[in-house]
Coordinates of C-alpha atoms in Angstrom, one line a residue:
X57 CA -46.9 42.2 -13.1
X58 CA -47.6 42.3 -9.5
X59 CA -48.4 39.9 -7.3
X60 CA -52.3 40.6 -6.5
X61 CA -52.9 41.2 -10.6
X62 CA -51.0 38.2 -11.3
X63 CA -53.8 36.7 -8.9
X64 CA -56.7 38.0 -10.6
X65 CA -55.7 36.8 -13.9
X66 CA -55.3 33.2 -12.5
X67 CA -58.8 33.2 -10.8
X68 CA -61.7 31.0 -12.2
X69 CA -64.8 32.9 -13.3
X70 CA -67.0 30.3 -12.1
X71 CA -65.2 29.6 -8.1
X72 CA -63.6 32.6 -8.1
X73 CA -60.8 31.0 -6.4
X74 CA -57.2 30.4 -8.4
X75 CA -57.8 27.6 -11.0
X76 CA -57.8 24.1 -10.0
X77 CA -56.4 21.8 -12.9
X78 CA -56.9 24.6 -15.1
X79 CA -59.6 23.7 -18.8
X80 CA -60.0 25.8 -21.5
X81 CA -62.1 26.3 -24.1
X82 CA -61.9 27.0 -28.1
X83 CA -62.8 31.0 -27.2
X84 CA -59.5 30.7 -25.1
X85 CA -61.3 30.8 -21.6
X86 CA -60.1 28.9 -18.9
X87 CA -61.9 27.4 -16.2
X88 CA -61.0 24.7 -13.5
X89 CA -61.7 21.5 -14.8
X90 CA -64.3 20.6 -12.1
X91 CA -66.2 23.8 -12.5
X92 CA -66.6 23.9 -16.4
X93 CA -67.8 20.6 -16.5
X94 CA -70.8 21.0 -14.1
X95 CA -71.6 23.8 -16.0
X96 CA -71.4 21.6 -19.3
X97 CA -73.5 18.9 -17.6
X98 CA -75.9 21.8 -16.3
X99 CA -76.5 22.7 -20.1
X100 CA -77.4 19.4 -21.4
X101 CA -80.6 19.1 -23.1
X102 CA -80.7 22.6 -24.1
X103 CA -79.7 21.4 -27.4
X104 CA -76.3 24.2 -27.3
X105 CA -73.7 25.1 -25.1
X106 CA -72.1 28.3 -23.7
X107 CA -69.3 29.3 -22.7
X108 CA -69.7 31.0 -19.2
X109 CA -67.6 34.2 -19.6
X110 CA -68.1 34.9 -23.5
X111 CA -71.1 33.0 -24.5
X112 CA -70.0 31.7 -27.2
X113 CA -71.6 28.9 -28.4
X114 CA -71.2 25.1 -29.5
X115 CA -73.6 22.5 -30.8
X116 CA -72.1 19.7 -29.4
X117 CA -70.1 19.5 -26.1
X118 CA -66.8 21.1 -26.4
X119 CA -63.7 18.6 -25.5
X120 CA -61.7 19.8 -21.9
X121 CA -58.3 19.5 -22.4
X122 CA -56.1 20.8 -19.6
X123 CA -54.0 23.6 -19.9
X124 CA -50.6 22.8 -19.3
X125 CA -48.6 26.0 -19.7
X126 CA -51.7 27.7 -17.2
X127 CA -51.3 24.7 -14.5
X128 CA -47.3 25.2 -14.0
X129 CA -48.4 29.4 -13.8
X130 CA -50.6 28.4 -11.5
X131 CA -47.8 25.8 -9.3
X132 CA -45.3 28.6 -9.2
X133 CA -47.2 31.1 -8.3
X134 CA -48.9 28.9 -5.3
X135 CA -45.3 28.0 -4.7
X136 CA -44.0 31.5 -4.4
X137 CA -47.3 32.5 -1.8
X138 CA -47.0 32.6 2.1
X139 CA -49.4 29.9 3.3
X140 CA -52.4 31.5 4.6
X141 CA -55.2 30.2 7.4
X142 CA -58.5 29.3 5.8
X143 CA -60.7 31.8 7.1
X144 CA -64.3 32.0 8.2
X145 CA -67.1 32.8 5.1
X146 CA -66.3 35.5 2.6
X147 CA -68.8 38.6 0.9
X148 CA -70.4 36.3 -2.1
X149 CA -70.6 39.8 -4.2
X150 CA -66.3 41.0 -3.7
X151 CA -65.1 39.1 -6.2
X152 CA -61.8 40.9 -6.5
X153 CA -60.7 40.2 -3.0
X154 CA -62.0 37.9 0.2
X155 CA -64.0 40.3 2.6
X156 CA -65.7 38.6 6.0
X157 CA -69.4 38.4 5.8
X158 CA -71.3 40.2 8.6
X159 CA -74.5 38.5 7.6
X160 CA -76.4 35.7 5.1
X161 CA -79.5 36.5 2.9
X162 CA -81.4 33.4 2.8
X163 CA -83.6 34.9 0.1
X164 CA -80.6 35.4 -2.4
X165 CA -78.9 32.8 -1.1
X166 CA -75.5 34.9 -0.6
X167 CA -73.1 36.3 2.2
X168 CA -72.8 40.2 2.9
X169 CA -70.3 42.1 4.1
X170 CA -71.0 45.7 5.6
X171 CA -70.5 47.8 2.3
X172 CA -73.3 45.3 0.4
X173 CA -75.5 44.5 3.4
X174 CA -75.6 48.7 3.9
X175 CA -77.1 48.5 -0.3
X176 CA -79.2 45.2 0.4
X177 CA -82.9 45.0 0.4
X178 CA -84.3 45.4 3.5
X179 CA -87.4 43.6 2.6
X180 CA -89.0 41.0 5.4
X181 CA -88.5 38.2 2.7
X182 CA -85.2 38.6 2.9
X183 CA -83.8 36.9 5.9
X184 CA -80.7 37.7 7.3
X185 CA -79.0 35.4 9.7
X186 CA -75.1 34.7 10.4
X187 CA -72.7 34.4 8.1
X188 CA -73.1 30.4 6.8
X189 CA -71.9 28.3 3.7
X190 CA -74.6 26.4 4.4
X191 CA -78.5 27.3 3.1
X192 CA -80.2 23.7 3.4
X193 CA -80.7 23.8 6.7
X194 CA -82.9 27.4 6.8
X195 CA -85.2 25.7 3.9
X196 CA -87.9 23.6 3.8
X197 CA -86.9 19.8 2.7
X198 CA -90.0 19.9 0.5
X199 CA -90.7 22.8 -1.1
X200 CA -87.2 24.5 -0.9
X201 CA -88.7 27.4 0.2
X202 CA -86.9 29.5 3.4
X203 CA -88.0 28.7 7.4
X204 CA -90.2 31.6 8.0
X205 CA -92.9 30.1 10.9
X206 CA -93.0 27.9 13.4
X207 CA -95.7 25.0 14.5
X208 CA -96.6 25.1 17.4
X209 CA -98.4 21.4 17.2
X210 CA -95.7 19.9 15.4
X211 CA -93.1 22.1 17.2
X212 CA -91.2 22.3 13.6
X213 CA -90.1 25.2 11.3
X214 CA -92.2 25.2 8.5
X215 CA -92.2 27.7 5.4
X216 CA -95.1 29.4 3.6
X217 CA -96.4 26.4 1.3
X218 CA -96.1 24.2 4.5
X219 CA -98.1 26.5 6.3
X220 CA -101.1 27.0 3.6
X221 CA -101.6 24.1 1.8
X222 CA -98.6 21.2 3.7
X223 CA -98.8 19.0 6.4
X224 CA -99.1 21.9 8.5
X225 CA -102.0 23.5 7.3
X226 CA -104.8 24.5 9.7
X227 CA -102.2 24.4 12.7
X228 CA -101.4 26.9 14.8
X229 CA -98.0 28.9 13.7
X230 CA -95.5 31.6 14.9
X231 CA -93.5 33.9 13.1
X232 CA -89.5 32.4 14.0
X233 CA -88.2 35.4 15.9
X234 CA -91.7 35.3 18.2
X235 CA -91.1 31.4 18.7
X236 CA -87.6 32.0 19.2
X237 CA -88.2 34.6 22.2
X238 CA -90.9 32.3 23.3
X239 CA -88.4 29.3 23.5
X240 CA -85.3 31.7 24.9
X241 CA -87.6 32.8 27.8
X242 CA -88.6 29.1 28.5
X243 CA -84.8 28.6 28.5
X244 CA -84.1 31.5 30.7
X245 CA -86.3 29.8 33.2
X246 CA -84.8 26.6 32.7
X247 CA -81.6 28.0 33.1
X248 CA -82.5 29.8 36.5
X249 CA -83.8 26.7 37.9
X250 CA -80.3 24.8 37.1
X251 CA -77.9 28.0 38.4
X252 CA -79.7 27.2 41.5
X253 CA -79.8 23.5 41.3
X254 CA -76.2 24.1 40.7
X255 CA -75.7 26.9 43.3
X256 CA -77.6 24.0 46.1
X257 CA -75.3 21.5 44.2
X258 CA -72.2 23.3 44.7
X259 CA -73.3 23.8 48.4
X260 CA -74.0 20.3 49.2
X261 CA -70.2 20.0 47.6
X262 CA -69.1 22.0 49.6
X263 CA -70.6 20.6 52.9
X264 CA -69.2 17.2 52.0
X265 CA -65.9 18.7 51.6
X266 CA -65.9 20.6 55.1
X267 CA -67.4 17.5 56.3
X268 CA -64.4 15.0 54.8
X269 CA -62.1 17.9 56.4
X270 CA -64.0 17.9 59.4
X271 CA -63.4 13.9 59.8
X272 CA -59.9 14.3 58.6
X273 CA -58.9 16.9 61.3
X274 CA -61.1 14.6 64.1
X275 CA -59.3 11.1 62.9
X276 CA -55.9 13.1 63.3
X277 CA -57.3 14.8 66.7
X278 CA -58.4 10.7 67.7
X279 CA -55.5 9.4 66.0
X280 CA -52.9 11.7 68.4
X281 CA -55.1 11.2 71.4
X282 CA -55.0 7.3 71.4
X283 CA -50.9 7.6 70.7
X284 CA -50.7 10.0 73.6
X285 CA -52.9 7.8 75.5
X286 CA -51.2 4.6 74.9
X287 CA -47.7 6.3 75.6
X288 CA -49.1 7.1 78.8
X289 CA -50.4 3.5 79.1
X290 CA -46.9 2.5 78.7
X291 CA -45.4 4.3 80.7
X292 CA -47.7 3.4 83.9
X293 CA -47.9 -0.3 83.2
X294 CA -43.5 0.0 83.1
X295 CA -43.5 2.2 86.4
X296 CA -46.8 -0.6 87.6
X297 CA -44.1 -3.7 86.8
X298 CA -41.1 -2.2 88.1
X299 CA -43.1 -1.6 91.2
X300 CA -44.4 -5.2 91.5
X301 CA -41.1 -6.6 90.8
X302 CA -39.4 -4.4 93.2
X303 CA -41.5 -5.4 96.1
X304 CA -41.9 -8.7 95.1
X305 CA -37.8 -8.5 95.3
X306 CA -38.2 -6.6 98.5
X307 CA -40.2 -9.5 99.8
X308 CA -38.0 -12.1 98.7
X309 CA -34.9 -10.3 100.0
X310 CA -36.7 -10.1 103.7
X311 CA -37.8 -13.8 103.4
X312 CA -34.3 -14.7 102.5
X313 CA -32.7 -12.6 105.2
X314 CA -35.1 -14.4 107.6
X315 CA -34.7 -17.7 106.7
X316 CA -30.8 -17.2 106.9
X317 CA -30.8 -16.2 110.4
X318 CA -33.1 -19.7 111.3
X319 CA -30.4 -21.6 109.2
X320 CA -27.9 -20.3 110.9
X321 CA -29.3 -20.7 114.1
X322 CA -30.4 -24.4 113.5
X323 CA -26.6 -25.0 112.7
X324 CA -25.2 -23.6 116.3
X325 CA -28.4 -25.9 117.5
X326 CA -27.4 -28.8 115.5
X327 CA -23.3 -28.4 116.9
X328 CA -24.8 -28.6 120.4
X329 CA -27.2 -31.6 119.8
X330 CA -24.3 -33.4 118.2
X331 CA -22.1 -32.2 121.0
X332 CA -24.3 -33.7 123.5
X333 CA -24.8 -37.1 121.1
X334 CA -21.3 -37.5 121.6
X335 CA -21.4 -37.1 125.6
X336 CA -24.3 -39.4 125.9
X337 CA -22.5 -41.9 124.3
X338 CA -19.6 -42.1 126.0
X339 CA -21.8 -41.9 129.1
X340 CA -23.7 -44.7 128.0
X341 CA -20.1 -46.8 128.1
X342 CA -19.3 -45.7 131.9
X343 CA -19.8 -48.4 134.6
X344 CA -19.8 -47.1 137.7
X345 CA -23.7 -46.4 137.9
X346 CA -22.8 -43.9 140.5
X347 CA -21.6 -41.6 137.9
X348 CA -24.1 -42.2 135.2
X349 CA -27.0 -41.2 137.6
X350 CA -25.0 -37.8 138.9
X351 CA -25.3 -37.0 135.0
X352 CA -28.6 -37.4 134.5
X353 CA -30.3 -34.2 134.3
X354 CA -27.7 -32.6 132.4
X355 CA -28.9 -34.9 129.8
X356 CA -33.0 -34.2 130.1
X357 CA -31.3 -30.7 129.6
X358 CA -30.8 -31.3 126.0
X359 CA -33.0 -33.2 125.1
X360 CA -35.8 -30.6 125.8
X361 CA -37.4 -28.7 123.2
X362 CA -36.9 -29.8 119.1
X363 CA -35.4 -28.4 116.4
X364 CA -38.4 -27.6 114.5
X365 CA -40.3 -25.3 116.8
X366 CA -38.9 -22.3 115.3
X367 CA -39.5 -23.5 111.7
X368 CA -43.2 -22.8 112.1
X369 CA -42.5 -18.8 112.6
X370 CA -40.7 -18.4 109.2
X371 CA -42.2 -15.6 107.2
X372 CA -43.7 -16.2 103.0
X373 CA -44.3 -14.5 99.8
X374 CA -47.6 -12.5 100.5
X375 CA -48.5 -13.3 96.7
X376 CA -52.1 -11.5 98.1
X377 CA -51.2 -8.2 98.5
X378 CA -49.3 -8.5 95.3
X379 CA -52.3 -9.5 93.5
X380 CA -54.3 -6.5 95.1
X381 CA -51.4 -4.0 94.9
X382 CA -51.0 -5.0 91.0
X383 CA -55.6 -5.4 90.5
X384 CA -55.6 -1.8 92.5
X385 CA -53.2 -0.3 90.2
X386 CA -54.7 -1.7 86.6
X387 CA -58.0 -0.6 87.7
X388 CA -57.1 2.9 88.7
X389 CA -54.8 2.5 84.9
X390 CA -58.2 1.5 83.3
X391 CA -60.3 4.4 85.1
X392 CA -58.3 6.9 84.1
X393 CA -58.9 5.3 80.1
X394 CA -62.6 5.7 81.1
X395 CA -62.9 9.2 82.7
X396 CA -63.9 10.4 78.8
X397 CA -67.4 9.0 79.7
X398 CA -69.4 7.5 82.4
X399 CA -69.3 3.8 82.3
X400 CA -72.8 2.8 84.2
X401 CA -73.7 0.3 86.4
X402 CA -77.7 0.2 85.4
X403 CA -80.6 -1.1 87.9
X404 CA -83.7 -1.9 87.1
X405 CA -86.7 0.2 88.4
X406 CA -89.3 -2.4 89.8
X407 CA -92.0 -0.1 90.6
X408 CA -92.5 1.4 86.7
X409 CA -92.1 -2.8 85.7
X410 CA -95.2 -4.3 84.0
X411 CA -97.0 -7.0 85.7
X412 CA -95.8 -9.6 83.2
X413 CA -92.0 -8.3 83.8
X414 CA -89.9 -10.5 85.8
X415 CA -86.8 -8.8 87.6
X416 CA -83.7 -10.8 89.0
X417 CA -83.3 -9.9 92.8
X418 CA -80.0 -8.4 91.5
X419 CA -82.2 -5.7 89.8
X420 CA -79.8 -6.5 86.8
X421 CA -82.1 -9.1 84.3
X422 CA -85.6 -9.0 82.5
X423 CA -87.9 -11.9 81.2
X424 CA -91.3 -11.9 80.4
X425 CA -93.6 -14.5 83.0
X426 CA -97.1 -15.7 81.9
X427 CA -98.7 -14.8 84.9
X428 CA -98.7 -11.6 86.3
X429 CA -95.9 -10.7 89.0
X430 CA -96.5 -7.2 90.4
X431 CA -99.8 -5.4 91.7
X432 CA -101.1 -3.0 89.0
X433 CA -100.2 1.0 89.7
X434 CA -100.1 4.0 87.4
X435 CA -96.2 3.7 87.5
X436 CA -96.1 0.8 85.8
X437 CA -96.4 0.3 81.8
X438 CA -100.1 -1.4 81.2
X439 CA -99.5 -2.3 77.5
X440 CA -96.1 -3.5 76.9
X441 CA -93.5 -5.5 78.3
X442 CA -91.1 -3.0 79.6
X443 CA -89.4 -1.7 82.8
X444 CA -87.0 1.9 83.0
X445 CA -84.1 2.2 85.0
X446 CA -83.6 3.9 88.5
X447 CA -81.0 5.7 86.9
X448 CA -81.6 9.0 84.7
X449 CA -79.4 11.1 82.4
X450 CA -79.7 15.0 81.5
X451 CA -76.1 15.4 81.1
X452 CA -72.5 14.0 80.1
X453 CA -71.0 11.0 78.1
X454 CA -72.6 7.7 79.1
X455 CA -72.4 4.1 78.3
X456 CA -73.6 0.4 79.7
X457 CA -73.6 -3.3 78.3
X458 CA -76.1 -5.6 78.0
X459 CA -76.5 -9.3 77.7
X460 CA -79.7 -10.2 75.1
X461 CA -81.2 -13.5 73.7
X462 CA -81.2 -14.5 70.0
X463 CA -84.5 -15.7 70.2
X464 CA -88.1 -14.0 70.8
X465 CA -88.8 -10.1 70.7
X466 CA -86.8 -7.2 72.9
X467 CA -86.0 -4.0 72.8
X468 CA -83.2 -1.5 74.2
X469 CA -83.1 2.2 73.9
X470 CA -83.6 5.2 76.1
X471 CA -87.0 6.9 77.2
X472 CA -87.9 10.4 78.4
X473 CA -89.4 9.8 82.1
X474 CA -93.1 11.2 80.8
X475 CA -93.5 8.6 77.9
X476 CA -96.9 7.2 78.3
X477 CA -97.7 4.4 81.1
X478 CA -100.7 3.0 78.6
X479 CA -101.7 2.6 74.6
X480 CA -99.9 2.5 71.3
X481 CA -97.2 5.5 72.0
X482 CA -96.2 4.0 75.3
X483 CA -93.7 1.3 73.4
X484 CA -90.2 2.4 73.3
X485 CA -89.6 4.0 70.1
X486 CA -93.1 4.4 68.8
X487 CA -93.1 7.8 69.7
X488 CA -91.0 11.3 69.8
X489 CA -90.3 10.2 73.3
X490 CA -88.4 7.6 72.9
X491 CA -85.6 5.4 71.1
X492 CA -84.9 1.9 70.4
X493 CA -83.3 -1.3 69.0
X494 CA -85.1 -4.3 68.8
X495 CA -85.3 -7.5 67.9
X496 CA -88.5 -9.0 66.6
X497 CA -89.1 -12.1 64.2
X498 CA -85.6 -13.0 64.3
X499 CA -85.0 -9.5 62.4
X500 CA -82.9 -6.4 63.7
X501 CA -84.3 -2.8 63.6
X502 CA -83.7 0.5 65.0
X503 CA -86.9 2.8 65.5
X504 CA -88.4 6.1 66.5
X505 CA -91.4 7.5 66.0
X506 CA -92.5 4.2 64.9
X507 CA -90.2 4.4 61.7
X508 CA -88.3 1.7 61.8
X509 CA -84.7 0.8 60.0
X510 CA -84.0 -2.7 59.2
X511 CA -80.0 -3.4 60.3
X512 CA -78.3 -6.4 58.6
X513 CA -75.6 -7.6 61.2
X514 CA -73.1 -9.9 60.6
X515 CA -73.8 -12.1 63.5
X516 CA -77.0 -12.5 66.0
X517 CA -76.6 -9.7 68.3
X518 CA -75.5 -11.1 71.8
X519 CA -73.5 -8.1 73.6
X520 CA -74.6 -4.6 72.6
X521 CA -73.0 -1.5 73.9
X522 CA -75.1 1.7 74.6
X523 CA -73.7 5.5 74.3
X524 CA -75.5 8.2 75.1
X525 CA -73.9 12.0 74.8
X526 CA -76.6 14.0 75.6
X527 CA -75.4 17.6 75.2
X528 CA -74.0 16.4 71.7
X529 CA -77.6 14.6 71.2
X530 CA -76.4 11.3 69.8
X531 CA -77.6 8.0 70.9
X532 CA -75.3 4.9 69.3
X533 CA -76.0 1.4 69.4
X534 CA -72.7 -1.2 69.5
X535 CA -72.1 -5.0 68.8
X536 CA -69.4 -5.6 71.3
X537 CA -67.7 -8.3 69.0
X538 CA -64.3 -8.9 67.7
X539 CA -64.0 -6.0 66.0
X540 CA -66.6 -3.7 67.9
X541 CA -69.3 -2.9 64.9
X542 CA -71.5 0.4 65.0
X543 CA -75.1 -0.6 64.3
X544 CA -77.0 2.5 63.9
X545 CA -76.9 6.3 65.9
X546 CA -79.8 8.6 66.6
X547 CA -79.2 12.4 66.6
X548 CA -81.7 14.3 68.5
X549 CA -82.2 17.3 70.9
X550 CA -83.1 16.1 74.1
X551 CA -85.3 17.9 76.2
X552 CA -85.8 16.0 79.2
X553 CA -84.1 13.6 81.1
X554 CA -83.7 10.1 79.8
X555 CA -84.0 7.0 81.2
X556 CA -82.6 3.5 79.7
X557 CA -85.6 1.1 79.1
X558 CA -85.7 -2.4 78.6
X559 CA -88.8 -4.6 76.8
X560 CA -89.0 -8.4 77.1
X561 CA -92.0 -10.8 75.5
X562 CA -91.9 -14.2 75.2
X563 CA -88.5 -16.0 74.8
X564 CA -86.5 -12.5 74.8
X565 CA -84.8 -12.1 77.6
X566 CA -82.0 -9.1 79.0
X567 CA -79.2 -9.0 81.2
X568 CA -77.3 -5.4 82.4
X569 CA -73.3 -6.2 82.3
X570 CA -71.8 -4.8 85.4

């Protein structure tokens, strides 16, 4: 018998599939054991039983007993059978062999394949949707009846009974498909709005990744910059120190050559003094007085002068122009680190000072005085403490220290020259004019157009640094401690030239570093 008969004859009437623990009956019908006795169990109560392919029937329950000699047909021919994948969900209505099903009635309950979905009814009760093995889903939990609207005030699937006499009666209702279209072109929107959520997304990921790059290839651009800077630091502080120690050997040689020649002198000097020690002396022991007194100024001869009058002449390390060569050099050396920006030497403009603004004669500190200190004119601020700077940027790198109090209010920042003289938008950083840090109530902020940022530094703020690049619009605030710590940077685009401005009240004082 061949292989797909032989298959045929071992398939279960009820599954369809090859018997599992094969049953049979007294009419000599087999069934898997699982399947016969559900449909034994279904037929209780009806008072007989059937038997599924022949009907024939029994009063009482008929005894399962399983079929041996069937269940070791059965093994060999599973044994002798390639394995095969378990595929997707077969035509309910080919029995004889497993066809894929295109689509599932929900009416009838069964899966189609094309030749039996071309001969199905193509009535609107009968619903077809993908192929599933599953129907509970597409019926109603209470009246087992198929989805067929949709509520809109429930936002459910309901089915006909729902809809005229359920829950759901009275409520507004869809047809699925109309619901469905609804819902996709709600989705469609949905999904437009997150493509270009994503799409910005995907930008701003993309910004931060050119930016990381951007900082990688600047720390590498810094990071060979300093190396080539320090090598040349080297390099002129070895050339600087074998300078110094070559004149300071130069000097010493010269000294020494010097003070050899005196030596050397003293010691021909000292040979003739002892000479003339000796002659005296034995003068002293003559007698005749005649000769002692014809040798008299012989010995006023030698005796004139003294040994040390030379001493005074004998040259020294000049230790000064060391120290200037060698302070001339290492501030040239430290220039040349510098020459990247300008460092400043700030002054402070008097005339635009308000009356309540002391200034040290220097033009260098700032303090606030109780009584008033200047004459009132229109160059000076009427409304808060502050005072500008003679000096004014429009261009380059720039940077200058200052000295500040840890007690009452100030402020630091940069101005343009036509901020306001008088009222509210003349205090540095309350307007689009201007830029600040201050101190005030013991609290740190940064601010500009009066919006202020709190800062949380690690320690009161004592020395700041100021940098201002004005082409590159950035204006960055320091704490010159050990490490420097950045504190906060404006970018802006300048538009007019800038002046560095200073605001003092009560115990807050200021100092420019030179």
């Amino acid at each position: 018998m061949a292989s797909t008969d032989l298959k045929d004859e071992l398939n279960c009437s009820i599954c369809l599939n090859i018997y599992t623990e094969p049953a049979t009956l007294r009419c000599g019908h087999s069934f898997c054991l699982l399947c016969i006795r559900s449909v034994l169990e279904a037929q209780e109560g009806t008072g007989v039983y059937t038997c599924p392919e022949c009907r024939a029937e029994y009063q009482k329950r008929p005894a399962l007993r399983r079929n041996m000699k069937l269940c070791n047909i059965v093994e060999h021919f599973r044994s002798t059978q390639p394995e095969r994948k378990v595929a997707g969900i077969f035509c309910t209505y080919c029995v004889h062999s497993s066809v894929p099903a295109v689509k599932t009635c929900l009416m009838c309950e069964a899966s189609l394949c094309e030749v039996h979905l071309s001969v199905h009814s193509k009535s609107t009760d009968h619903v077809l949707t993908e192929p599933t093995s599953s129907m509970d889903s597409s019926k109603c939990g209470t009246h087992s009846e198929i989805l067929k609207y949709y509520c809109c005030k429930d936002t459910a699937c309901i089915c006909v009974s729902c809809c005229v006499f359920g829950d759901h009666r009275g409520h507004q209702v869809e047809l699925l498909k109309e619901a469905s279209e609804k819902k996709k072109e709600k989705l469609r929107h949905i999904l437009e709005k997150l493509t270009s959520k994503r799409e910005e997304t995907e930008k701003s990921v993309q910004g931060l990744q050119d930016h990381r790059r951007d900082i990688q290839e600047k720390a590498a651009g810094l990071t060979a910059k300093v190396t080539a800077l320090f090598i040349d630091l080297r390099e002129q502080l070895k050339a600087l120190e074998e300078r110094i120690l070559s004149d300071i050997s130069r000097q010493r040689d010269k000294v020494s050559l010097s003070v050899s020649d005196l030596i050397q002198h003293l010691e021909i000097k000292k040979d003739e003094l002892s000479r003339s020690m000796c002659y005296i002396t034995e003068l002293c022991k003559v007698t005749d007085p005649l000769v002692v007194l014809q040798e008299r100024e012989a010995a006023r001869a030698d005796t004139e002068g003294g040994p040390n009058r030379k001493a005074h002449t004998v040259d020294n390390l000049d230790d000064v122009s060391i120290s200037l060569t060698l302070h001339t050099a290492l501030s040239d050396i430290v220039s040349s680190v510098k020459r990247g920006f300008h460092v400043q030497d700030l002054l402070l403009d008097v005339n635009t000072a308000a009356v309540d603004v002391s200034v040290s004669g220097d033009l260098k500190s700032a303090s606030w005085s109780k009584t008033p200190i200047w004459p009132k004119t229109q160059q000076r601020f009427k409304n808060y403490c502050q005072v500008l700077s003679f000096q004014r940027f429009n261009s380059g790198q720039n940077y200058w220290e200052l000295e500040t109090s840890e007690l009452g209010n100030w402020r630091v920042g940069v101005a343009y020259a036509s901020i306001d003289r008088k009222g509210d938008l003349s205090g540095v950083g309350q307007s689009n004019k201007s830029w600040c840090l201050r101190l005030c109530q013991k609290e740190y902020l940064v601010s500009h157009r009066a919006k202020e940022i709190k800062l949380q530094p690690e320690s009161p703020l004592q020395r700041i640094g100021v940098y201002l690049d004005y082409e590159a619009g950035r204006l960055s605030f320091y704490q010159l401690c050990d490490p420097i710590r950045h504190l906060h940077t404006f970018s802006a685009s300048f538009s007019e030239p800038l002046h560095a401005v200073f605001l003092v009240w009560k115990d807050g004082w200021l100092r420019i570093r030179s």
